[in-house]
Coordinates of C-alpha atoms (C1' of nucleotides) in Angstrom, one line a residue:
Chain N
M603 CA 9.0 -47.0 10.8
V604 CA 8.3 -43.7 12.4
S605 CA 11.5 -41.8 13.2
P606 CA 11.8 -40.7 16.9
P607 CA 10.8 -37.1 17.2
R608 CA 13.5 -34.7 17.9
P609 CA 12.8 -32.0 20.5
K610 CA 11.7 -29.1 18.4
M611 CA 13.8 -25.9 18.3
P612 CA 12.1 -22.5 18.6
G613 CA 11.1 -20.8 15.3
L614 CA 13.8 -18.8 13.8
N615 CA 11.5 -15.8 13.4
S616 CA 11.0 -15.8 17.2
L617 CA 14.6 -15.6 17.8
R618 CA 14.9 -12.6 15.4
A619 CA 12.0 -11.0 17.1
F620 CA 13.5 -11.6 20.7
E621 CA 17.0 -10.3 19.4
S622 CA 15.5 -7.1 18.0
A623 CA 13.1 -6.7 21.0
A624 CA 16.0 -7.1 23.4
R625 CA 18.4 -4.9 21.6
H626 CA 15.9 -2.1 21.5
E627 CA 14.5 -2.9 24.9
S628 CA 11.1 -2.1 23.2
F629 CA 8.7 -4.3 21.3
A630 CA 7.5 -1.2 19.2
D631 CA 10.9 -0.4 18.1
A632 CA 11.6 -4.0 17.1
A633 CA 8.3 -3.9 15.4
I634 CA 9.6 -0.9 13.2
E635 CA 13.0 -2.6 12.5
L636 CA 11.3 -5.7 11.4
S637 CA 8.4 -4.0 9.5
V638 CA 5.6 -5.6 11.5
T639 CA 3.1 -4.6 14.2
P640 CA 4.1 -4.6 17.7
G641 CA 1.6 -7.3 18.2
A642 CA 3.5 -9.6 16.1
I643 CA 6.7 -9.1 18.1
A644 CA 4.8 -9.6 21.3
Q645 CA 3.6 -13.0 20.1
Q646 CA 6.8 -14.1 18.7
V647 CA 8.5 -13.3 22.1
K648 CA 5.8 -15.1 23.9
S649 CA 6.3 -18.2 21.9
L650 CA 10.0 -18.1 22.6
E651 CA 9.2 -17.7 26.3
I652 CA 6.9 -20.6 26.2
W653 CA 9.6 -22.7 24.6
T654 CA 12.2 -21.6 27.1
G655 CA 9.8 -21.9 30.0
K656 CA 10.9 -18.6 31.4
K657 CA 10.1 -15.0 31.1
L658 CA 12.7 -13.1 28.9
F659 CA 11.2 -9.8 29.4
K660 CA 9.6 -7.9 32.5
R661 CA 6.6 -6.1 31.0
H662 CA 5.9 -2.6 32.3
S663 CA 3.1 -0.3 31.2
Q664 CA 5.6 2.1 29.5
G665 CA 7.9 -0.6 28.1
V666 CA 9.7 -3.9 28.6
E667 CA 12.9 -4.6 30.5
L668 CA 15.1 -7.7 30.0
T669 CA 15.2 -10.3 32.8
A670 CA 18.4 -11.5 33.9
L671 CA 18.0 -14.5 31.6
G672 CA 17.4 -12.2 28.7
V673 CA 20.3 -10.0 29.4
G674 CA 22.6 -13.1 29.4
T675 CA 21.8 -14.3 26.1
L676 CA 21.2 -11.0 24.1
S677 CA 24.8 -10.9 23.1
D678 CA 24.8 -14.4 21.9
F679 CA 22.0 -13.7 19.6
T680 CA 23.1 -10.3 18.4
T681 CA 26.5 -11.8 17.5
A682 CA 24.7 -14.8 15.8
F683 CA 22.3 -12.5 13.8
D684 CA 25.1 -10.3 12.9
A685 CA 27.1 -13.0 11.4
L686 CA 23.9 -14.2 9.5
G687 CA 23.2 -10.7 8.1
E688 CA 26.7 -10.4 7.0
A689 CA 26.6 -13.8 5.3
V690 CA 23.6 -12.8 3.4
I691 CA 24.9 -9.5 2.4
K692 CA 28.1 -10.9 1.3
L693 CA 26.2 -13.5 -0.8
R694 CA 24.2 -11.0 -2.4
A695 CA 27.2 -8.8 -3.1
N696 CA 28.9 -11.8 -4.6
A697 CA 26.0 -12.7 -6.6
V698 CA 25.5 -9.5 -8.2
P699 CA 28.9 -7.8 -8.0
Q700 CA 27.9 -5.3 -10.8
E701 CA 25.4 -3.7 -8.8
I702 CA 26.1 -1.2 -6.1
R703 CA 23.3 -0.4 -3.6
I704 CA 23.5 3.0 -1.9
A705 CA 21.2 4.1 1.0
A706 CA 20.8 7.7 1.9
L707 CA 18.5 10.0 3.8
P708 CA 15.8 11.0 1.3
S709 CA 17.0 14.7 1.4
I710 CA 20.7 13.7 0.9
A711 CA 19.6 11.3 -2.0
Q712 CA 17.8 14.0 -3.7
L713 CA 19.9 17.2 -3.2
W714 CA 23.4 15.7 -2.8
L715 CA 23.8 12.3 -4.2
S716 CA 21.4 12.3 -7.2
P717 CA 23.0 15.4 -9.0
K718 CA 26.5 13.6 -8.6
L719 CA 25.3 10.3 -9.9
P720 CA 25.2 10.7 -13.5
E721 CA 28.9 11.7 -13.6
V722 CA 29.6 8.4 -11.6
R723 CA 27.5 6.2 -13.9
A724 CA 29.1 7.7 -16.8
A725 CA 32.5 6.9 -15.5
M726 CA 31.4 3.3 -14.7
P727 CA 28.9 2.3 -17.4
D728 CA 29.0 -1.4 -16.4
I729 CA 28.0 -0.7 -12.8
I730 CA 24.4 -0.6 -11.9
I731 CA 24.0 1.9 -9.0
S732 CA 20.7 1.8 -7.0
L733 CA 19.6 4.3 -4.5
T734 CA 17.4 3.7 -1.8
A735 CA 16.0 6.7 0.4
L736 CA 15.7 5.5 3.9
E737 CA 14.4 7.7 7.0
K738 CA 16.6 5.7 9.3
R739 CA 20.2 4.6 8.9
P740 CA 20.3 0.9 8.0
I741 CA 22.3 -1.4 10.1
M742 CA 25.1 -2.2 7.5
M743 CA 25.5 -5.6 8.9
R744 CA 21.9 -6.6 8.4
E745 CA 20.7 -4.8 5.3
P746 CA 21.9 -5.3 1.8
F747 CA 23.5 -1.9 1.0
D748 CA 27.2 -1.2 -0.2
L749 CA 27.2 2.4 0.9
A750 CA 25.2 4.5 3.2
V751 CA 25.3 8.3 3.2
F752 CA 23.7 9.8 6.2
Y753 CA 24.3 12.5 8.9
N754 CA 26.4 11.6 12.1
E755 CA 27.0 13.8 15.2
R756 CA 30.5 14.7 15.4
P757 CA 33.0 13.1 16.2
I758 CA 31.8 10.7 13.6
P759 CA 32.2 7.1 14.2
E760 CA 35.1 5.1 13.0
K761 CA 34.8 3.3 9.7
T762 CA 32.8 6.4 8.1
I763 CA 34.3 8.9 5.7
A764 CA 33.5 12.6 6.4
V765 CA 32.1 14.4 3.5
G766 CA 31.6 17.7 5.1
D767 CA 30.2 19.5 8.0
D768 CA 26.6 20.8 8.1
W769 CA 26.0 24.4 8.8
I770 CA 22.5 26.1 8.7
F771 CA 21.6 29.4 7.5
P772 CA 18.6 31.1 5.9
V773 CA 18.4 31.0 2.2
C774 CA 15.9 32.3 -0.3
S775 CA 15.3 33.3 -3.9
P776 CA 17.1 36.4 -5.1
E777 CA 13.9 38.3 -5.5
I778 CA 13.2 37.9 -1.8
A779 CA 16.8 38.3 -0.8
V780 CA 16.6 42.0 -1.9
N781 CA 14.4 42.7 1.2
L782 CA 16.5 41.1 3.7
N783 CA 19.5 43.0 5.2
R784 CA 19.6 41.9 8.8
P785 CA 18.4 38.7 10.6
E786 CA 15.5 40.8 12.1
D787 CA 14.0 41.2 8.7
L788 CA 13.1 37.6 9.0
L789 CA 10.5 38.1 11.6
D790 CA 7.6 38.9 9.3
Q791 CA 8.6 36.5 6.4
V792 CA 7.3 33.1 5.6
L793 CA 9.6 30.6 7.2
L794 CA 9.6 27.2 5.3
H795 CA 10.0 24.0 7.5
D796 CA 11.1 20.5 7.0
T797 CA 9.1 18.3 9.3
A798 CA 12.0 16.2 10.3
W799 CA 14.3 19.2 11.1
S800 CA 11.6 21.4 12.8
G801 CA 14.2 22.6 15.2
D802 CA 16.4 24.3 12.7
W803 CA 14.8 27.6 12.9
K804 CA 14.6 27.5 16.7
N805 CA 18.3 26.8 16.9
W806 CA 19.2 29.4 14.6
F807 CA 17.0 32.0 16.0
Y808 CA 18.3 31.1 19.7
R809 CA 21.8 31.6 18.3
F810 CA 21.4 34.8 16.4
L811 CA 18.2 36.4 17.7
P812 CA 18.0 35.0 21.0
D813 CA 15.6 37.8 22.3
Q814 CA 13.0 37.2 19.6
K815 CA 10.0 35.0 20.0
L816 CA 9.8 32.7 17.1
H817 CA 6.7 32.1 15.1
V818 CA 6.8 28.5 13.9
T819 CA 3.9 29.2 11.6
G820 CA 5.2 28.5 8.1
P821 CA 4.4 25.8 5.8
A822 CA 5.8 22.4 6.5
F823 CA 7.3 20.0 4.2
S824 CA 7.8 16.3 4.6
L825 CA 10.7 16.3 2.1
Y826 CA 13.5 18.7 2.4
S827 CA 13.8 18.8 -1.5
L828 CA 10.2 20.1 -1.7
A829 CA 11.0 22.9 0.6
V830 CA 13.9 23.8 -1.6
E831 CA 11.8 23.9 -4.6
E832 CA 9.3 26.3 -2.8
A833 CA 12.0 28.4 -1.8
K834 CA 13.3 28.6 -5.3
N835 CA 9.6 29.6 -6.2
S836 CA 9.8 32.4 -3.7
A837 CA 7.3 30.8 -1.4
G838 CA 9.5 31.8 1.7
I839 CA 12.7 31.7 3.5
L840 CA 14.3 28.1 3.9
M841 CA 16.7 27.1 6.5
G842 CA 19.5 26.0 4.2
H843 CA 21.9 23.1 5.0
S844 CA 25.3 23.8 3.7
T845 CA 25.6 20.2 2.6
L846 CA 22.5 20.1 0.6
I847 CA 22.1 23.4 -1.2
G848 CA 25.4 23.7 -2.7
E849 CA 24.0 23.3 -6.2
Q850 CA 21.3 25.8 -5.7
L851 CA 23.8 28.5 -4.2
A852 CA 26.1 27.9 -7.2
S853 CA 23.5 28.3 -9.7
G854 CA 22.2 31.4 -8.1
A855 CA 18.7 29.8 -7.7
L856 CA 19.2 30.4 -4.0
V857 CA 21.1 33.0 -2.1
A858 CA 22.2 33.4 1.6
P859 CA 21.0 36.9 2.5
F860 CA 23.1 36.9 5.7
D861 CA 26.4 35.9 7.0
H862 CA 25.2 34.2 10.1
K863 CA 25.9 30.6 9.9
L864 CA 25.3 27.9 12.6
D865 CA 27.4 24.7 12.8
I866 CA 25.0 22.0 14.2
K867 CA 27.9 19.8 15.0
R868 CA 27.2 17.1 12.5
S869 CA 28.7 15.9 9.3
L870 CA 27.6 14.4 6.1
T871 CA 29.2 10.8 6.1
I872 CA 29.7 7.7 4.0
E873 CA 29.9 4.1 5.5
I874 CA 31.0 1.3 3.7
A875 CA 29.6 -2.2 4.1
G876 CA 31.9 -4.8 5.7
H877 CA 31.5 -7.5 3.2
G878 CA 34.7 -6.8 1.5
V879 CA 33.2 -7.2 -1.9
N880 CA 34.0 -4.7 -4.6
T881 CA 36.2 -2.6 -2.3
S882 CA 38.0 -0.9 -5.2
V883 CA 35.0 0.0 -7.1
L884 CA 33.4 1.3 -3.9
Q885 CA 36.7 3.4 -3.3
N886 CA 36.3 4.9 -6.7
I887 CA 32.7 5.8 -6.3
I888 CA 33.5 7.4 -3.0
E889 CA 36.3 9.3 -4.4
M890 CA 34.0 10.8 -7.3
L891 CA 31.4 11.7 -4.8
L892 CA 34.0 13.6 -2.6
L893 CA 35.2 15.7 -5.6
E894 CA 34.2 19.3 -5.3
Chain R
M921 CA 3.7 9.3 6.0
V922 CA 4.5 5.9 4.4
S923 CA 7.9 4.9 5.5
P924 CA 10.1 4.0 2.5
P925 CA 10.4 0.2 1.8
R926 CA 13.4 -1.4 2.8
P927 CA 14.8 -3.8 0.4
K928 CA 13.5 -7.3 1.7
M929 CA 15.9 -9.8 3.3
P930 CA 15.4 -13.4 2.3
G931 CA 13.5 -15.6 4.7
L932 CA 15.3 -17.1 7.5
N933 CA 14.0 -20.5 6.8
S934 CA 15.2 -20.3 3.3
L935 CA 18.7 -19.5 4.8
R936 CA 18.6 -22.6 6.9
A937 CA 17.5 -24.8 4.1
F938 CA 20.3 -23.6 2.1
E939 CA 22.8 -24.1 4.7
S940 CA 21.7 -27.7 5.4
A941 CA 21.5 -28.6 1.8
A942 CA 24.8 -27.1 0.9
R943 CA 26.5 -28.8 4.1
H944 CA 25.0 -32.2 3.0
E945 CA 25.3 -31.6 -0.7
S946 CA 21.9 -33.2 -0.9
F947 CA 18.3 -31.9 -0.6
A948 CA 17.1 -35.4 0.6
D949 CA 19.5 -35.2 3.6
A950 CA 18.7 -31.6 4.4
A951 CA 15.1 -32.7 4.4
I952 CA 15.8 -35.3 6.9
E953 CA 17.8 -33.1 9.3
L954 CA 15.0 -30.5 9.1
S955 CA 12.2 -33.0 9.3
V956 CA 10.5 -31.9 6.0
T957 CA 10.1 -33.3 2.6
P958 CA 12.7 -32.7 0.1
G959 CA 10.2 -30.6 -2.0
A960 CA 10.2 -28.2 0.8
I961 CA 14.0 -27.8 0.8
A962 CA 13.9 -27.4 -3.0
Q963 CA 11.4 -24.7 -2.7
Q964 CA 13.2 -22.8 -0.1
V965 CA 16.5 -23.0 -2.0
K966 CA 14.7 -21.9 -5.1
S967 CA 13.4 -18.8 -3.3
L968 CA 16.9 -18.0 -2.0
E969 CA 18.2 -18.3 -5.6
I970 CA 15.5 -16.0 -6.7
W971 CA 16.6 -13.4 -4.2
T972 CA 20.3 -13.6 -5.0
G973 CA 19.5 -13.7 -8.7
K974 CA 21.9 -16.7 -9.2
K975 CA 21.9 -20.3 -8.8
L976 CA 23.4 -21.7 -5.7
F977 CA 23.3 -25.5 -6.7
K978 CA 23.9 -27.3 -10.0
R979 CA 21.2 -30.0 -10.3
H980 CA 22.2 -33.4 -11.5
S981 CA 19.9 -36.4 -11.7
Q982 CA 21.8 -38.1 -9.0
G983 CA 22.0 -35.1 -6.5
V984 CA 23.1 -31.6 -6.3
E985 CA 26.3 -29.7 -6.4
L986 CA 27.2 -26.3 -4.9
T987 CA 28.2 -23.5 -7.5
A988 CA 31.2 -21.6 -6.9
L989 CA 28.9 -19.0 -5.4
G990 CA 27.4 -21.5 -3.0
V991 CA 30.7 -22.8 -2.0
G992 CA 31.9 -19.3 -1.1
T993 CA 29.2 -18.6 1.3
L994 CA 28.4 -22.0 2.9
S995 CA 30.9 -21.5 5.6
D996 CA 29.7 -18.1 6.5
F997 CA 26.2 -19.5 6.9
T998 CA 27.3 -22.6 8.7
T999 CA 29.3 -20.5 11.3
A1000 CA 26.2 -18.2 11.7
F1001 CA 23.8 -21.0 12.2
D1002 CA 26.1 -22.7 14.7
A1003 CA 26.4 -19.6 16.7
L1004 CA 22.6 -19.3 16.6
G1005 CA 22.1 -22.9 17.6
E1006 CA 24.5 -22.5 20.5
A1007 CA 22.7 -19.3 21.6
V1008 CA 19.4 -21.2 21.8
I1009 CA 20.9 -24.2 23.6
K1010 CA 22.5 -22.0 26.1
L1011 CA 19.4 -20.1 26.6
R1012 CA 17.5 -23.2 27.2
A1013 CA 20.1 -24.7 29.5
N1014 CA 20.1 -21.5 31.5
A1015 CA 16.3 -21.2 31.6
V1016 CA 16.0 -24.7 32.9
P1017 CA 19.2 -25.6 34.7
Q1018 CA 17.7 -28.3 36.6
E1019 CA 16.9 -30.4 33.7
I1020 CA 19.6 -32.5 31.9
R1021 CA 18.7 -33.8 28.4
I1022 CA 20.4 -36.8 27.2
A1023 CA 20.2 -38.1 23.6
A1024 CA 21.2 -41.7 23.0
L1025 CA 20.8 -44.4 20.3
P1026 CA 17.4 -46.3 21.2
S1027 CA 19.5 -49.5 21.9
I1028 CA 21.9 -47.6 24.1
A1029 CA 19.1 -45.7 25.8
Q1030 CA 17.2 -48.9 26.7
L1031 CA 20.1 -51.4 27.4
W1032 CA 22.8 -49.3 28.7
L1033 CA 21.6 -46.0 30.0
S1034 CA 18.1 -46.8 31.4
P1035 CA 19.4 -49.4 34.0
K1036 CA 21.9 -46.9 35.2
L1037 CA 19.7 -43.9 35.4
P1038 CA 17.7 -44.8 38.7
E1039 CA 20.9 -44.7 40.7
V1040 CA 21.9 -41.3 39.1
R1041 CA 18.3 -39.8 39.8
A1042 CA 18.6 -41.2 43.2
A1043 CA 21.9 -39.5 43.8
M1044 CA 20.5 -36.0 42.4
P1045 CA 16.9 -35.8 43.4
D1046 CA 16.5 -32.4 42.3
I1047 CA 17.7 -33.0 38.7
I1048 CA 15.3 -33.9 36.2
I1049 CA 16.9 -36.2 33.6
S1050 CA 15.1 -36.6 30.4
L1051 CA 16.2 -39.1 27.8
T1052 CA 15.5 -39.0 24.1
A1053 CA 16.3 -41.8 21.8
L1054 CA 17.5 -40.9 18.3
E1055 CA 18.5 -42.8 15.3
K1056 CA 21.1 -40.4 14.4
R1057 CA 23.6 -38.5 16.4
P1058 CA 22.4 -35.0 17.0
I1059 CA 24.7 -32.0 16.1
M1060 CA 25.3 -30.8 19.7
M1061 CA 25.6 -27.3 18.5
R1062 CA 22.0 -27.2 16.9
E1063 CA 20.0 -29.4 19.2
P1064 CA 19.0 -29.0 22.7
F1065 CA 20.9 -31.8 24.5
D1066 CA 23.4 -31.8 27.5
L1067 CA 24.9 -35.2 26.7
A1068 CA 24.8 -37.7 23.7
V1069 CA 25.7 -41.3 24.2
F1070 CA 26.4 -43.0 20.8
Y1071 CA 28.8 -45.2 19.0
N1072 CA 31.8 -43.6 17.5
E1073 CA 34.4 -45.4 15.2
R1074 CA 37.9 -45.5 16.8
P1075 CA 39.9 -43.4 17.1
I1076 CA 37.0 -41.5 18.8
P1077 CA 36.7 -37.7 18.0
E1078 CA 38.1 -35.1 20.5
K1079 CA 35.8 -34.0 23.1
T1080 CA 34.0 -37.2 23.5
I1081 CA 34.6 -39.6 26.4
A1082 CA 35.1 -43.3 25.8
V1083 CA 33.0 -45.6 27.9
G1084 CA 34.0 -49.0 26.4
D1085 CA 35.0 -50.6 23.1
D1086 CA 32.2 -52.7 21.2
W1087 CA 32.8 -56.4 20.6
I1088 CA 30.2 -58.8 19.1
F1089 CA 29.7 -62.4 19.9
P1090 CA 26.8 -64.7 19.7
V1091 CA 24.7 -65.0 22.8
C1092 CA 21.6 -66.9 23.6
S1093 CA 19.5 -68.2 26.6
P1094 CA 21.2 -71.0 28.7
E1095 CA 18.7 -73.4 27.5
I1096 CA 19.8 -73.0 23.9
A1097 CA 23.6 -72.7 24.8
V1098 CA 23.7 -76.4 25.8
N1099 CA 23.5 -77.3 22.2
L1100 CA 26.2 -74.9 21.0
N1101 CA 29.9 -76.1 21.3
R1102 CA 31.4 -74.8 18.1
P1103 CA 30.5 -71.9 15.8
E1104 CA 29.5 -74.4 13.2
D1105 CA 26.7 -75.4 15.5
L1106 CA 25.1 -71.9 14.5
L1107 CA 24.3 -73.0 11.0
D1108 CA 21.1 -74.5 11.6
Q1109 CA 19.8 -72.1 14.3
V1110 CA 17.6 -69.3 14.3
L1111 CA 19.7 -66.1 14.0
L1112 CA 18.1 -63.0 15.4
H1113 CA 18.8 -59.7 13.5
D1114 CA 18.7 -56.0 14.3
T1115 CA 17.6 -54.2 11.2
A1116 CA 20.1 -51.4 11.8
W1117 CA 22.9 -53.8 12.4
S1118 CA 22.2 -56.4 9.7
G1119 CA 26.0 -56.6 8.9
D1120 CA 26.8 -57.9 12.4
W1121 CA 26.3 -61.7 11.5
K1122 CA 28.0 -61.2 8.2
N1123 CA 31.0 -59.6 9.8
W1124 CA 31.2 -62.3 12.4
F1125 CA 30.8 -65.1 9.9
Y1126 CA 33.4 -63.6 7.8
R1127 CA 35.9 -63.5 10.5
F1128 CA 35.3 -66.9 12.3
L1129 CA 33.6 -69.2 9.6
P1130 CA 34.8 -67.6 6.3
D1131 CA 34.0 -70.8 4.4
Q1132 CA 30.3 -70.8 5.3
K1133 CA 27.5 -69.3 3.4
L1134 CA 25.4 -67.3 5.6
H1135 CA 21.6 -67.6 5.7
V1136 CA 20.3 -64.2 6.6
T1137 CA 16.8 -65.5 7.2
G1138 CA 16.3 -65.1 10.8
P1139 CA 13.6 -62.5 12.3
A1140 CA 14.5 -58.9 12.1
F1141 CA 13.9 -56.4 14.9
S1142 CA 13.7 -52.7 14.5
L1143 CA 15.0 -52.2 18.0
Y1144 CA 17.9 -54.1 19.5
S1145 CA 16.2 -54.5 22.9
L1146 CA 13.3 -56.3 21.3
A1147 CA 15.8 -58.8 19.9
V1148 CA 17.3 -59.1 23.4
E1149 CA 14.1 -60.0 24.9
E1150 CA 13.5 -62.4 22.3
A1151 CA 16.9 -64.0 22.9
K1152 CA 16.1 -64.2 26.5
N1153 CA 12.9 -66.1 25.6
S1154 CA 15.0 -68.6 23.6
A1155 CA 13.7 -67.4 20.3
G1156 CA 17.1 -67.7 18.8
I1157 CA 20.7 -66.7 18.7
L1158 CA 21.6 -62.9 19.0
M1159 CA 24.6 -61.2 17.9
G1160 CA 25.5 -59.6 21.3
H1161 CA 27.3 -56.3 21.6
S1162 CA 29.6 -56.1 24.6
T1163 CA 28.5 -52.6 25.3
L1164 CA 24.8 -53.4 25.5
I1165 CA 24.3 -56.8 27.0
G1166 CA 26.4 -56.7 30.2
E1167 CA 23.2 -56.7 32.4
Q1168 CA 21.9 -59.8 30.7
L1169 CA 25.4 -61.7 30.8
A1170 CA 25.8 -60.7 34.5
S1171 CA 22.4 -61.9 35.6
G1172 CA 22.8 -65.2 33.5
A1173 CA 19.6 -64.5 31.3
L1174 CA 21.9 -64.6 28.3
V1175 CA 25.1 -66.5 28.1
A1176 CA 28.0 -66.5 25.3
P1177 CA 28.5 -70.1 24.0
F1178 CA 31.7 -69.4 22.4
D1179 CA 34.9 -67.4 23.0
H1180 CA 34.9 -66.0 19.6
K1181 CA 34.7 -62.2 20.0
L1182 CA 34.9 -59.7 17.0
D1183 CA 36.2 -56.1 17.7
I1184 CA 34.1 -53.9 15.4
K1185 CA 36.5 -51.0 16.0
R1186 CA 34.0 -48.8 17.5
S1187 CA 33.4 -47.4 21.0
L1188 CA 30.5 -46.2 23.1
T1189 CA 31.1 -42.6 23.7
I1190 CA 29.7 -39.7 25.6
E1191 CA 29.6 -36.1 24.1
I1192 CA 29.1 -33.1 26.3
A1193 CA 27.3 -30.0 25.0
G1194 CA 29.6 -27.0 24.5
H1195 CA 27.3 -24.5 26.2
G1196 CA 29.1 -24.5 29.4
V1197 CA 26.2 -24.5 31.8
N1198 CA 26.0 -27.1 34.6
T1199 CA 29.4 -28.3 33.8
S1200 CA 29.9 -29.9 37.3
V1201 CA 26.6 -31.7 37.3
L1202 CA 27.2 -33.0 34.0
Q1203 CA 30.7 -34.3 35.2
N1204 CA 29.0 -36.0 38.2
I1205 CA 26.4 -37.8 35.9
I1206 CA 29.2 -39.0 33.6
E1207 CA 31.3 -40.3 36.4
M1208 CA 28.2 -42.2 37.6
L1209 CA 27.6 -43.6 34.3
L1210 CA 31.1 -44.7 33.9
L1211 CA 31.2 -46.5 37.0
E1212 CA 31.3 -50.5 36.6
Chain L
dT29 C1' -9.3 14.6 39.2
dA30 C1' -9.8 13.8 34.6
dC31 C1' -7.4 13.4 30.2
dT32 C1' -3.7 12.1 27.0
dT33 C1' 0.0 9.4 25.7
dA34 C1' 3.0 5.6 25.2
dG35 C1' 3.5 1.0 25.1
dG36 C1' 1.9 -3.8 26.0
dT37 C1' -1.8 -7.8 25.8
dG38 C1' -5.2 -10.9 23.9
dT39 C1' -8.1 -12.6 20.2
dA40 C1' -10.3 -13.3 15.8
dG41 C1' -9.9 -13.4 11.3
dA42 C1' -6.9 -12.8 7.2
dA43 C1' -2.9 -13.3 4.7
dA44 C1' 1.4 -15.2 3.8
dA45 C1' 4.6 -18.8 4.1
dA46 C1' 5.8 -23.2 4.3
dC47 C1' 4.7 -28.0 3.6
dT48 C1' 2.7 -32.3 1.7
dA49 C1' 1.3 -35.1 -2.1
dG50 C1' 1.9 -36.9 -6.3
dG51 C1' 3.5 -37.0 -11.2
dG52 C1' 7.7 -36.4 -13.9
dG53 C1' 12.4 -36.8 -15.4
dT54 C1' 17.2 -38.7 -15.7
dA55 C1' 21.3 -40.8 -14.5
dT56 C1' 23.4 -45.0 -11.8
dA57 C1' 23.2 -49.6 -9.9
dT58 C1' 21.2 -54.5 -10.3
Chain U
dA1193 C1' 15.3 -54.1 -18.4
dT1194 C1' 14.2 -52.8 -14.0
dA1195 C1' 14.8 -50.6 -9.9
dT1196 C1' 16.6 -46.9 -7.1
dA1197 C1' 17.9 -42.5 -5.6
dC1198 C1' 17.4 -37.7 -6.4
dC1199 C1' 15.6 -33.6 -8.1
dC1200 C1' 11.6 -30.7 -10.3
dC1201 C1' 7.1 -28.9 -10.7
dT1202 C1' 2.3 -27.9 -9.6
dA1203 C1' -1.8 -27.8 -6.9
dG1204 C1' -3.9 -27.7 -2.8
dT1205 C1' -3.6 -27.9 2.2
dT1206 C1' -1.8 -26.9 6.6
dT1207 C1' 0.7 -23.9 9.7
dT1208 C1' 2.6 -19.8 10.9
dT1209 C1' 2.5 -15.1 11.1
dC1210 C1' 0.6 -10.9 10.8
dT1211 C1' -3.0 -7.3 11.4
dA1212 C1' -6.8 -5.0 13.5
dC1213 C1' -8.9 -3.7 17.0
dA1214 C1' -10.4 -3.3 21.9
dC1215 C1' -8.5 -3.2 26.3
dC1216 C1' -5.1 -2.4 30.1
dT1217 C1' -1.8 0.3 32.9
dA1218 C1' 1.5 4.0 34.4
dA1219 C1' 3.2 8.4 33.8
dG1220 C1' 2.7 13.0 32.5
dT1221 C1' -0.4 17.1 32.1
dA1222 C1' -4.2 20.2 32.5

DNA sequence: TACTTAGGTGTAGAAAAACTAGGGGTATAT
DNA sequence: ATATACCCCTAGTTTTTCTACACCTAAGTA
């Protein structure tokens, strides 16, 4: 009566953990990708190694390295999980075609996308547009988004649509601007920082005031939009990103006291999911976002 | 500091349960394939339906039917899980190349394969040959076997190698055979049955003694090899399978009292895994198995 | 040389996921 | 009418997976 035992296959989760760890060559990065702790990755990988009977990684104190065996199968697993991810995303897109999911960098979501969405929603009242702010660009094959709006270094990858190049230049409230005539006037001012883009001031100074030692002492904000608000409140000078502060410059809430603009060689881009669902709706949304 | 929550993807196990259930159009069959209870499948499918927000199956009292949404994505999932299965099997084959895993029907394993293996092992002393008896043919893309020896209806599928056609005819020990001259002499004899092949006697009688009512009263065995042993011990008449009792006929332990043989339109076949590892070793093994 | 940092390991306990068991229900087959 | 085959649901249990540390090692830094 007992049916013969079939040889067990390894758990699917251990395969996913291996694939992620192998792709990043890092348990820590895989842990971030899968939203678990590195210890969980280590355990899953170990269980797969026990199943195969061979080590998949060489452990070093500073990281891991794939063994020959691991190298040989990584691409198979990546292909398989890509296919699986696409199947899931396509399923979701087909199941809820009236919902469009957009992923964007928090700053882009708040400063660029959010102001444009009301118009898009008004034009497409039966479409639900959801917006998720992510610090890191999602892998469109693996995560359930229809559009992703992020920065890309130029030249931008294929399959992405350029929205505009990103230039940086100091901006501030009109009240403060009256005291600023030359870049040197910045030296005794409060310089507002975004924690994620702490290099902005350094880069700009390096380009336009190369002889000046920079004081990185200003207040730091974890969200660029907070820094924008503070700048509007005359709390200091902000390094403005051309792609993000268009609204504020247009309304006059912020002004650019100088003409010194630095191209940071990246563009705001829109990436479209490859699931092939809702293509025309997505095209319409993109067109509306690109206007003006 | 808190990283923004990414939208959760459904659990991998629910995807596998859905794929299996959809492929079989049956929760019960999926449960067998995945070695769980049907309730487990139902729960996994439900959790996927909750994630997608739509029903994937229409439930009927006699079974399930895929919805349009389910139909549309089944092939994507099947493709993905096939790729994943192949990746795992290839990994295993590469990790332990000195081991060859053979799956076979229990009767084939014991009566056909097992007698031939010592010679194969002697010829390849550094290869470990493991043999697993399975009631059902494994899906070679999903389960870790290198060779599968099973019956196939003729015409046999591509990619399988025919070993020999299966004919059935009564066999018994020489002592019993002296009393058997014509098929009619079987009527008052003990007829041994294999539970899995209970139709054998019926088919043979239908062909050669169509006018006789058949008594299906003989002892039943869950393993054909047990029935063979009993037949050798003169416990009764066995319906012999040409592909399985060659040894016994050759040694004289069993004899065929009549010339009445029925072709049951199937062949013993060997299927080779598609992972492409160890191809030449596998070819050698198959050649040895096909000898004589 | 000693400290710090980055990244991996191992274990125990906790949390989450998955499974089984068992009681229902509804069609189809006998 | 009764049995059978399937699916559903819920409760409780088992298994898996994860976290939380404490520990280890190598490389960079003071």
